[in-house]
CSV table of C-alpha atoms in Angstrom, one decimal:
chain,number,residue,atom,x,y,z
N,1438,MET,CA,-15.8,36.4,-14.1
N,1439,THR,CA,-12.5,38.6,-12.6
N,1440,VAL,CA,-14.4,41.8,-13.7
N,1441,GLU,CA,-17.6,40.7,-11.8
N,1442,LEU,CA,-15.5,39.7,-8.8
N,1443,ASN,CA,-13.7,42.9,-8.3
N,1444,GLU,CA,-16.7,44.7,-8.5
N,1445,ALA,CA,-18.3,42.8,-6.2
N,1446,VAL,CA,-15.4,43.3,-3.9
N,1447,ALA,CA,-15.6,47.0,-4.1
N,1448,ALA,CA,-19.7,46.6,-3.4
N,1449,ALA,CA,-18.8,44.4,-0.3
N,1450,GLN,CA,-16.2,46.4,1.3
N,1451,ALA,CA,-18.8,49.3,1.0
N,1452,GLY,CA,-21.1,47.0,3.1
N,1453,ASP,CA,-23.2,45.8,0.3
N,1454,GLU,CA,-24.5,42.2,1.6
N,1455,GLU,CA,-25.6,41.2,-1.6
N,1456,ALA,CA,-21.9,41.5,-3.2
N,1457,PHE,CA,-20.7,39.6,-0.1
N,1458,ARG,CA,-23.0,36.7,-1.1
N,1459,PHE,CA,-22.4,36.8,-4.5
N,1460,LEU,CA,-18.5,36.4,-3.6
N,1461,TYR,CA,-19.6,33.2,-1.4
N,1462,ARG,CA,-21.5,31.5,-4.1
N,1463,ALA,CA,-18.7,32.1,-6.5
N,1464,LEU,CA,-16.0,30.9,-4.6
N,1465,GLN,CA,-17.4,28.4,-1.6
N,1466,PRO,CA,-17.6,25.6,-4.2
N,1467,ALA,CA,-14.3,25.6,-5.2
N,1468,LEU,CA,-12.8,26.7,-2.0
N,1469,LEU,CA,-14.5,23.6,-0.5
N,1470,ARG,CA,-12.8,21.2,-3.0
N,1471,TYR,CA,-9.5,22.6,-2.2
N,1472,LEU,CA,-10.3,22.4,1.6
N,1473,THR,CA,-11.5,18.8,1.3
N,1474,THR,CA,-8.3,17.9,-0.4
N,1475,LEU,CA,-6.6,19.3,2.8
N,1476,VAL,CA,-8.4,18.3,5.6
N,1477,GLY,CA,-10.9,15.8,4.3
N,1478,ALA,CA,-14.1,15.5,6.1
N,1479,ASP,CA,-13.3,18.6,8.3
N,1480,ALA,CA,-13.5,21.0,5.4
N,1481,GLU,CA,-17.0,22.6,6.0
N,1482,ASP,CA,-15.7,23.6,9.6
N,1483,VAL,CA,-12.8,25.2,7.8
N,1484,ALA,CA,-14.5,26.9,5.1
N,1485,SER,CA,-16.3,28.4,7.8
N,1486,GLU,CA,-13.8,29.7,9.5
N,1487,THR,CA,-12.1,30.9,6.2
N,1488,TRP,CA,-15.3,33.1,5.6
N,1489,LEU,CA,-15.5,34.3,9.0
N,1490,GLN,CA,-11.8,35.7,8.4
N,1491,ILE,CA,-12.8,36.7,5.0
N,1492,SER,CA,-15.5,38.9,6.2
N,1493,ARG,CA,-13.6,40.4,8.9
N,1494,ASP,CA,-10.4,41.2,7.1
N,1495,LEU,CA,-12.1,42.3,3.9
N,1496,PRO,CA,-12.1,45.9,4.6
N,1497,SER,CA,-8.3,45.7,4.7
N,1498,PHE,CA,-8.0,43.9,1.1
N,1499,THR,CA,-6.1,46.5,-1.0
N,1500,GLY,CA,-6.6,45.0,-4.4
N,1501,GLY,CA,-5.0,42.3,-6.5
N,1502,GLU,CA,-6.2,38.6,-7.0
N,1503,PHE,CA,-9.3,38.1,-4.5
N,1504,ARG,CA,-9.4,34.5,-5.2
N,1505,ALA,CA,-5.6,34.0,-4.4
N,1506,TRP,CA,-6.5,36.1,-1.2
N,1507,SER,CA,-9.4,34.0,-0.3
N,1508,VAL,CA,-7.3,30.7,-1.0
N,1509,THR,CA,-4.3,31.9,1.2
N,1510,ILE,CA,-6.6,32.6,4.2
N,1511,ALA,CA,-8.2,29.0,3.4
N,1512,ARG,CA,-5.0,27.3,3.5
N,1513,ASN,CA,-3.8,29.2,6.6
N,1514,ARG,CA,-6.6,27.9,8.4
N,1515,ALA,CA,-6.4,24.4,7.2
N,1516,MET,CA,-2.6,24.5,8.3
N,1517,ASP,CA,-3.9,25.4,11.5
N,1518,HIS,CA,-6.6,22.8,11.7
N,1519,LEU,CA,-3.9,20.1,11.0
N,1520,ARG,CA,-1.6,21.5,13.7
N,1521,ARG,CA,-4.4,20.9,15.9
N,1522,GLN,CA,-4.9,17.6,14.8
N,1523,ARG,CA,-1.5,16.0,14.6
N,1524,ARG,CA,-2.2,14.0,17.5
N,1525,ARG,CA,-4.5,12.2,15.2
N,1526,PRO,CA,-2.3,11.4,12.3
N,1527,THR,CA,-3.5,9.6,9.3
N,1528,VAL,CA,-1.3,7.1,7.3
N,1529,PRO,CA,-1.0,8.3,3.7
N,1530,VAL,CA,-1.3,6.1,0.9
N,1531,PRO,CA,1.8,5.1,-1.0
N,1532,THR,CA,1.7,6.5,-4.6
N,1533,GLN,CA,5.3,6.9,-5.3
N,1534,ASP,CA,5.0,3.7,-7.4
N,1535,LEU,CA,2.9,5.6,-9.9
N,1536,SER,CA,5.4,8.6,-10.5
N,1537,ASP,CA,7.1,6.4,-13.4
N,1538,LEU,CA,3.6,5.4,-15.1
N,1539,ALA,CA,3.1,7.3,-18.6
N,1540,ALA,CA,0.0,9.2,-19.2
N,1541,ASP,CA,-0.3,11.2,-22.3
N,1542,SER,CA,-1.6,14.7,-21.9
N,1543,ASP,CA,-5.1,13.9,-23.4
N,1544,THR,CA,-5.3,11.6,-20.2
N,1545,ALA,CA,-4.2,14.3,-17.8
N,1546,ASP,CA,-6.8,16.5,-19.3
N,1547,ARG,CA,-9.6,13.8,-18.9
N,1548,ALA,CA,-8.3,13.5,-15.2
N,1549,GLY,CA,-8.5,17.2,-15.1
N,1550,GLU,CA,-12.3,17.5,-15.8
N,1551,ALA,CA,-13.2,14.9,-13.4
N,1552,LEU,CA,-12.0,17.2,-10.5
N,1553,GLY,CA,-15.2,18.0,-9.1
N,1554,THR,CA,-16.3,14.7,-8.2
N,1555,ALA,CA,-16.3,13.4,-4.8
N,1556,SER,CA,-14.3,10.1,-5.9
N,1557,ALA,CA,-11.8,12.4,-7.8
N,1558,LEU,CA,-11.4,14.4,-4.7
N,1559,ALA,CA,-10.7,11.2,-2.5
N,1560,LEU,CA,-8.0,10.3,-5.0
N,1561,ILE,CA,-6.6,13.7,-5.0
N,1562,ARG,CA,-5.8,13.3,-1.2
N,1563,THR,CA,-3.8,10.0,-1.9
N,1564,LEU,CA,-1.3,12.2,-4.0
N,1565,PRO,CA,1.7,13.7,-2.6
N,1566,PRO,CA,0.7,16.9,-0.7
N,1567,ALA,CA,2.4,19.5,-3.2
N,1568,GLU,CA,1.1,17.9,-6.0
N,1569,ALA,CA,-2.4,17.8,-4.6
N,1570,GLU,CA,-2.3,21.6,-3.9
N,1571,ALA,CA,-0.8,22.5,-7.0
N,1572,VAL,CA,-3.7,20.5,-8.8
N,1573,MET,CA,-6.3,22.0,-6.8
N,1574,LEU,CA,-5.2,25.8,-7.1
N,1575,ARG,CA,-4.6,25.6,-10.8
N,1576,ALA,CA,-7.2,23.3,-12.1
N,1577,VAL,CA,-10.1,23.6,-9.5
N,1578,ILE,CA,-9.4,27.3,-8.0
N,1579,GLY,CA,-8.2,28.5,-11.5
N,1580,LEU,CA,-5.2,30.3,-10.6
N,1581,ASP,CA,-2.2,31.0,-12.7
N,1582,ALA,CA,0.9,29.4,-12.1
N,1583,LYS,CA,2.6,32.3,-10.6
N,1584,THR,CA,-0.2,33.3,-8.4
N,1585,ALA,CA,-0.6,29.9,-7.3
N,1586,GLY,CA,3.2,29.8,-6.5
N,1587,ARG,CA,2.6,33.0,-4.3
N,1588,VAL,CA,0.0,31.2,-2.3
N,1589,LEU,CA,2.2,28.3,-1.6
N,1590,GLY,CA,5.4,30.1,-1.3
N,1591,ARG,CA,6.9,28.3,-4.4
N,1592,ARG,CA,8.2,29.4,-7.9
N,1593,ALA,CA,5.9,29.3,-10.7
N,1594,GLY,CA,7.8,26.6,-12.7
N,1595,ALA,CA,7.5,24.5,-9.5
N,1596,VAL,CA,3.9,24.7,-9.1
N,1597,ARG,CA,3.5,24.0,-13.0
N,1598,THR,CA,5.6,21.0,-12.7
N,1599,ALA,CA,3.7,19.5,-9.4
N,1600,ALA,CA,0.3,20.3,-10.9
N,1601,HIS,CA,1.6,18.2,-14.3
N,1602,ARG,CA,2.8,15.5,-12.5
N,1603,GLY,CA,-0.1,15.3,-9.9
N,1604,LEU,CA,-2.6,15.0,-13.1
N,1605,ARG,CA,-0.5,12.4,-14.4
N,1606,ARG,CA,-0.8,10.2,-11.2
N,1607,LEU,CA,-4.6,11.1,-10.9
N,1608,ALA,CA,-5.3,9.7,-14.4
N,1609,VAL,CA,-3.5,6.6,-13.6
N,1610,LEU,CA,-5.7,6.5,-10.2
N,1611,LEU,CA,-8.8,7.5,-12.1
N,1612,GLU,CA,-8.3,4.5,-14.8
N,1613,ARG,CA,-7.5,2.0,-12.2
N,1614,ALA,CA,-11.0,3.0,-10.2
N,1615,ALA,CA,-12.9,2.8,-13.6
N,1616,PRO,CA,-15.8,0.5,-13.4
N,1617,GLU,CA,-14.3,-2.1,-15.6
N,1618,ASN,CA,-11.7,-2.6,-13.4
N,1619,ALA,CA,-13.6,-2.8,-10.4
N,1620,PRO,CA,-14.1,-6.5,-8.6
N,1621,GLY,CA,-16.7,-8.6,-10.2
N,1622,ALA,CA,-16.4,-6.9,-13.6
N,1623,VAL,CA,-17.5,-9.3,-16.5
N,1624,ALA,CA,-13.9,-10.5,-17.9
N,1625,PRO,CA,-13.8,-10.1,-21.7
N,1626,ARG,CA,-14.8,-12.7,-24.0
N,1627,PRO,CA,-12.0,-15.0,-25.3
N,1628,ARG,CA,-11.2,-14.6,-29.0
N,1629,THR,CA,-13.2,-17.0,-31.3
N,1630,ASP,CA,-11.0,-16.4,-34.5
N,1631,ARG,CA,-8.7,-18.8,-33.4
N,1632,PRO,CA,-9.0,-22.5,-34.4
N,1633,ALA,CA,-9.9,-24.8,-31.5
N,1634,PRO,CA,-7.0,-27.2,-30.8
N,1635,HIS,CA,-7.5,-30.8,-31.9
N,1636,ALA,CA,-8.8,-33.3,-29.5
N,1637,PRO,CA,-6.2,-36.0,-28.8
N,1638,GLU,CA,-7.0,-39.0,-30.8
N,1639,ALA,CA,-8.2,-42.2,-28.7
N,1640,GLU,CA,-5.5,-45.0,-28.5
N,1641,PRO,CA,-6.6,-48.4,-30.0
N,1642,ALA,CA,-8.1,-50.8,-27.2
N,1643,GLU,CA,-6.0,-53.7,-26.6
N,1644,GLY,CA,-6.7,-56.8,-27.9
């Protein structure tokens, strides 16, 4: 995929419109999920701004990780958007109480597999911002920790830690949101292998 992207970038820089469409089709789904985590329902608008800037600045792209370059543009546009929207702040959902809950690596992996769903993206938005971004850049965009760190201006180790913590929190949130935990779910049947308690003997009637 990286080789194909690099070839498409070179062709798009030379004016090949089909190559640019290939870049859009290859990156837009992941970019949109990432932007949804940052700006919610405004992700489509911010994605449009992102691609306008990508098309404008593409001739000056000098190589490297094209996905990281595109994500950096998307993130900058999202931050600009959020600054404009500060007059309408949202109340974050507290998730600090989830930080100490255990979740094994298999559970975190299963959480990672669900990242493409709308419900999972909504849950990711409830994570602390640093963890939400790390999860999206690592698990959805597919950047390595070092490259994601450059996008975020953080060390690679810090990105790895944030992504791991985010996946653990997400695993717990997904488990809590599972259908069997939903209101109205059928409660499990009581065990029947225990002897039923004896009914109390009736007291003799008084003469």
